[in-house]
XYZ file of C-alpha atoms in Angstrom:
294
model
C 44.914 9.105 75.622
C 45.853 8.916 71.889
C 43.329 8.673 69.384
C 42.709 4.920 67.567
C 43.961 4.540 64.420
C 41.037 4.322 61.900
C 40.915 1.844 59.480
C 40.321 4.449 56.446
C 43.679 5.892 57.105
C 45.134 2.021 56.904
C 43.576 1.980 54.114
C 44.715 5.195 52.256
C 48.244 4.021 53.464
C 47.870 0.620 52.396
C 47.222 2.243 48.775
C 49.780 4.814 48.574
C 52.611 2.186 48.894
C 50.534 -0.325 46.123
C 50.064 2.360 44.280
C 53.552 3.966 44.313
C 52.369 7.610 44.665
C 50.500 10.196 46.549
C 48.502 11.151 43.231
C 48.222 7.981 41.910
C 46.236 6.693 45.379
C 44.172 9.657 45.486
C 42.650 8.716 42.137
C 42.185 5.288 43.295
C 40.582 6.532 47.061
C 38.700 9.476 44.601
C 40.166 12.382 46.978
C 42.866 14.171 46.434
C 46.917 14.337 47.139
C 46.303 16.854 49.615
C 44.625 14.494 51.905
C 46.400 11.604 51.215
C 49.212 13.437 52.257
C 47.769 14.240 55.321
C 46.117 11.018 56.196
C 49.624 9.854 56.034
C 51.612 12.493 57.931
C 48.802 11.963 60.979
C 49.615 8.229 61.279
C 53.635 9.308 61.568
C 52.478 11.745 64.038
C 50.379 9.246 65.955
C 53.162 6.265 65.493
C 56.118 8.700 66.208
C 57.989 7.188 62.939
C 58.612 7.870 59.708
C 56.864 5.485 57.331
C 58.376 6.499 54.018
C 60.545 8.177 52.328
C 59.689 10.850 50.082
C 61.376 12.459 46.799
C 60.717 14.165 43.842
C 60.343 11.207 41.803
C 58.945 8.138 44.108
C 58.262 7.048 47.823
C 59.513 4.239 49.072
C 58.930 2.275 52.648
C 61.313 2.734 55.923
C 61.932 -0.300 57.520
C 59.173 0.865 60.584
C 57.236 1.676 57.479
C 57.614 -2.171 55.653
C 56.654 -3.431 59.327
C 53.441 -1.405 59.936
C 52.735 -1.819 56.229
C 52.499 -5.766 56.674
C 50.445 -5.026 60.120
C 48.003 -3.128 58.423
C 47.325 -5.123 55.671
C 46.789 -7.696 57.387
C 44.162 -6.020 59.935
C 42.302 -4.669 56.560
C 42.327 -8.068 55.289
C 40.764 -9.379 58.440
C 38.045 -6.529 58.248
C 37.329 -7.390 55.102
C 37.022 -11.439 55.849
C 34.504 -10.358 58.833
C 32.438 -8.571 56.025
C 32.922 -11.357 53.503
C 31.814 -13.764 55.633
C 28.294 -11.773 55.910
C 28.257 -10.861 52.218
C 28.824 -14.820 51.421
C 25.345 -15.698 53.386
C 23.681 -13.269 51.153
C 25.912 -14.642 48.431
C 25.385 -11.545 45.649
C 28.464 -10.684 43.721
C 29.151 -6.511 43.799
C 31.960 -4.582 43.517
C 35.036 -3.981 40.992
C 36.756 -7.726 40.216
C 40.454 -6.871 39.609
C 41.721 -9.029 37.122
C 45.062 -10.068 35.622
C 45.744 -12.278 32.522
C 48.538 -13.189 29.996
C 48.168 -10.650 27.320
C 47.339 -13.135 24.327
C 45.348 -15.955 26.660
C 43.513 -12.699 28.075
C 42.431 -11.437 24.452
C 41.469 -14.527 22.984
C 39.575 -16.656 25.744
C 39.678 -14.873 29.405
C 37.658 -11.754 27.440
C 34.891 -14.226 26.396
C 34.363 -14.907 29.906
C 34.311 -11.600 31.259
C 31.851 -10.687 28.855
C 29.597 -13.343 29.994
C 30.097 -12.599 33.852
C 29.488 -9.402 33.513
C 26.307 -10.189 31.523
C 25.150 -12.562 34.655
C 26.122 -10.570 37.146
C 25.181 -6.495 36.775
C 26.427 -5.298 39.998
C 29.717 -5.945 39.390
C 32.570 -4.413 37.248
C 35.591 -5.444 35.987
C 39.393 -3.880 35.701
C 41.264 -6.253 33.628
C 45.100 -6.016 32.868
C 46.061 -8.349 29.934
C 49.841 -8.366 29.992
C 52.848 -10.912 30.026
C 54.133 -9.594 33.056
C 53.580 -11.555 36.167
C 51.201 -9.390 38.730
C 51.838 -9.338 42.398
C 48.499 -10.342 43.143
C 48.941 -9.161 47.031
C 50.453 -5.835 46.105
C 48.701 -5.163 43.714
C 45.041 -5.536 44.621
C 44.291 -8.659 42.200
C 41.136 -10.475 42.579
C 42.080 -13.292 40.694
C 45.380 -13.521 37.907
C 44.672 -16.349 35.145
C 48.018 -18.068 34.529
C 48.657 -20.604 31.823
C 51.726 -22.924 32.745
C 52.536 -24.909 35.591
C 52.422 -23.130 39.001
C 55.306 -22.238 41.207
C 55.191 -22.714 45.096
C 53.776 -19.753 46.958
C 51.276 -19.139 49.607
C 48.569 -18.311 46.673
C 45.812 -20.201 46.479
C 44.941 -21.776 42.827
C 41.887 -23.563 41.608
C 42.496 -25.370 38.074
C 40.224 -24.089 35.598
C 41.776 -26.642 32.524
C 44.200 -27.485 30.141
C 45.211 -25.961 27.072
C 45.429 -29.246 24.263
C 47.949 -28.511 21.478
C 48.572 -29.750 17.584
C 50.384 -29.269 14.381
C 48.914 -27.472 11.826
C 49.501 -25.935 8.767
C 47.836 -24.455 6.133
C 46.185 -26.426 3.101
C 47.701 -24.127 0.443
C 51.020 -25.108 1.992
C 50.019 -28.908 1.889
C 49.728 -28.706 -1.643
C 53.218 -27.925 -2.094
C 54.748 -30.923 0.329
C 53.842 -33.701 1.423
C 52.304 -33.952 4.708
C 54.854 -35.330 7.240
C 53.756 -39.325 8.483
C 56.321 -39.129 11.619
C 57.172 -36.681 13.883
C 60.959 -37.521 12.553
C 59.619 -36.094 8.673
C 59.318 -32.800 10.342
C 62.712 -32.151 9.360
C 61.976 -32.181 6.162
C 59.067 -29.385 6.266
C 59.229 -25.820 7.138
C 58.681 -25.136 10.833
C 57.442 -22.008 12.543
C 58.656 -21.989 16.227
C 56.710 -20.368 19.342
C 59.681 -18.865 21.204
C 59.092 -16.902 23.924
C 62.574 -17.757 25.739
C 64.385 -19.185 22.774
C 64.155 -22.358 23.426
C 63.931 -25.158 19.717
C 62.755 -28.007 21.967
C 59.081 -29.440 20.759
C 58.178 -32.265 22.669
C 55.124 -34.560 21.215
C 53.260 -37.439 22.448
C 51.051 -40.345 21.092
C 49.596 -40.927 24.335
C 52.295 -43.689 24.714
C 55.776 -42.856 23.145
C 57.113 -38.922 23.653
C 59.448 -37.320 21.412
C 62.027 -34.518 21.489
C 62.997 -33.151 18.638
C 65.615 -30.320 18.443
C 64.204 -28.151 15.653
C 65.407 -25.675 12.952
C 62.291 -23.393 12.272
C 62.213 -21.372 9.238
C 60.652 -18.709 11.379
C 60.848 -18.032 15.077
C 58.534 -15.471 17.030
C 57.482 -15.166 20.267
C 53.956 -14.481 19.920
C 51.182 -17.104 19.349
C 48.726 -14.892 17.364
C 51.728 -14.238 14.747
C 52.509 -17.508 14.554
C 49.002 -18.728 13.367
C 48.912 -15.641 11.159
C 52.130 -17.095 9.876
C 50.923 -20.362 9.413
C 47.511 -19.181 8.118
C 49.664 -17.487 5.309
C 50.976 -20.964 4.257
C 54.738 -20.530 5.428
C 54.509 -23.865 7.140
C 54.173 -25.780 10.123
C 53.293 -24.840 13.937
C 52.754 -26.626 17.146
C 49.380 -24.338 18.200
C 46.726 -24.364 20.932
C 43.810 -26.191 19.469
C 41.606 -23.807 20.318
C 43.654 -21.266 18.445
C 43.767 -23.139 15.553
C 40.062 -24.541 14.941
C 38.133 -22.548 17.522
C 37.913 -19.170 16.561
C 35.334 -18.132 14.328
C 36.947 -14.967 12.703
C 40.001 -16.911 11.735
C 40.279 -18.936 8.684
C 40.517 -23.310 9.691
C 43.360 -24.692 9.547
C 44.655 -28.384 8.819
C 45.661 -30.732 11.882
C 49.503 -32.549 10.910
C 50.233 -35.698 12.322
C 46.678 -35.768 13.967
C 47.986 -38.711 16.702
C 51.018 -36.622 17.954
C 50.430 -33.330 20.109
C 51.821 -31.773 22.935
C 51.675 -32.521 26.296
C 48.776 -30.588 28.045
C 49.344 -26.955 29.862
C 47.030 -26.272 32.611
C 45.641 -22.919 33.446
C 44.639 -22.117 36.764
C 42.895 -19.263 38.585
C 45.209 -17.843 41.358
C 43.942 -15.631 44.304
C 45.224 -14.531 47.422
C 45.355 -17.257 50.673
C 42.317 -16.721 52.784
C 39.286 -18.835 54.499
C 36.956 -17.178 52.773
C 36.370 -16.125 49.136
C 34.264 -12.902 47.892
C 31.313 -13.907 46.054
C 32.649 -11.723 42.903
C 35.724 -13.926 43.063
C 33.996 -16.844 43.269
C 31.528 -16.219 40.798
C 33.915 -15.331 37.952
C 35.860 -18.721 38.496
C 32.350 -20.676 38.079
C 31.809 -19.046 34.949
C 36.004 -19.393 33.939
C 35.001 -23.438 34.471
C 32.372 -23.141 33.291
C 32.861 -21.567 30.015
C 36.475 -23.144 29.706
């Protein structure tokens, strides 16, 4: 009779293909290659297929391998609900929270609430990747990405945490050398600096009742926020910010709200986690304090 699979050796399997590399999930598992390697060659053994392919440079899955892959992830996943649904009753949040975030949304407002979860909760720890490049959460092991912007379909499960409000500000030293614009149509005549992360010169503003889109010319175009209020804070003209950006941060000097009726239109940030019934009380607990603290 042949021996049952294990699920330890799903496991270590499970992390050699999201990790990429024999080394790389043997840090991760703290063991080494040499028994990752094994681990893996017994379950090709036991299956009687090859699971991946193996070079110099990178592994990659065989089609058997993509199939049991899938098949053991989800049997780890179910292991794992069985034990969540035990560690929700006693409801105490433990373990490592794997956490993704845009890189400047991450530095300037996810931190602050990391700081203060971790402060509540001191069993837990936190690996946090702040970077503009989208995470597979599945994949990848994320607890929980934080992603400004509205949400694509996908079998992900969101909860909204809020919305980012926007304005136009600009510098007071730069004020005193124009006059402040009284319609969104003056804007023209002002020196713009443009948020453009994919090149688009499209601003579209809002009373609450009338929108507007105007086709700008900016003076200056980057495609990082920070810069931009640097830029503005240096009195080179006019930018469409995140409020909280722009007033809200303590270390930053103020600066002065433009056409104080006219902003853009809301962008909501959500918390996005893997599909399941039920959710680990880390996970849980870090999106009370994200709404929270929002």
């Amino acid at each position: 009779m042949k021996a049952t699979i294990e699920n330890s050796d799903l496991a270590t399997f499970t992390t050699v293909v999201t990790e990429g590399s024999f080394t790389s999930a043997a840090n991760r598992l703290d063991t080494n290659k040499a028994h990752v390697s094994r681990v893996v060659s017994r379950l090709e053994t036991r299956l009687g297929a090859q699971l991946l392919n193996r070079s110099t440079r990178h592994i990659s899955l065989t089609e058997v391998g993509r199939e049991f892959f899938e098949r053991a992830s989800s049997i780890l996943a179910a292991v794992e609900a069985a034990e969540l649904a035990v560690s929700r009753l006693q409801g105490t949040p433990t373990g490592t929270l794997k956490l993704s975030a845009g890189a400047e949304f991450g530095q300037l407002r996810v931190n602050s609430w990391v700081t203060d979860y971790l402060a509540r909760y001191p069993e837990v720890s936190v690996a946090a990747d702040y970077s503009n490049r989208i995470a597979d959460i599945i994949h990848e092991g994320i607890d929980v990405a934080i992603r400004v912007g509205e949400l694509p379909d996908s079998e992900l499960s969101a909860r909204k945490l809020g919305d980012i409000d926007y304005g136009l500000y600009a510098h007071p030293d730069y004020l005193k050398t124009a006059d402040p614009p009284r319609t969104p149509a003056e804007l023209a005549n002002h020196h713009l600096i443009h948020f453009s992360p994919a090149g688009n010169k499209r601003w579209e503003l809002t009373d609450g009742q009338v929108t507007r889109h105007l086709e700008v010319e900016p003076r200056l175009s980057i495609n990082n926020n920070l810069a931009v209020r640097q830029a503005v804070a240096e009195g080179l003209g006019i930018a469409l910010l995140p409020t909280f950006q722009a007033e809200q941060l303590p270390d930053l000097e103020p600066l002065e709200r433009v056409l104080p009726n006219w902003s853009r239109p809301p962008v909501p940030v959500h918390a996005v986690f893997a599909s399941g019934r039920y959710m680990s009380p880390k996970v849980r607990a870090f999106i009370d304090v994200c709404l929270e603290l929002f």
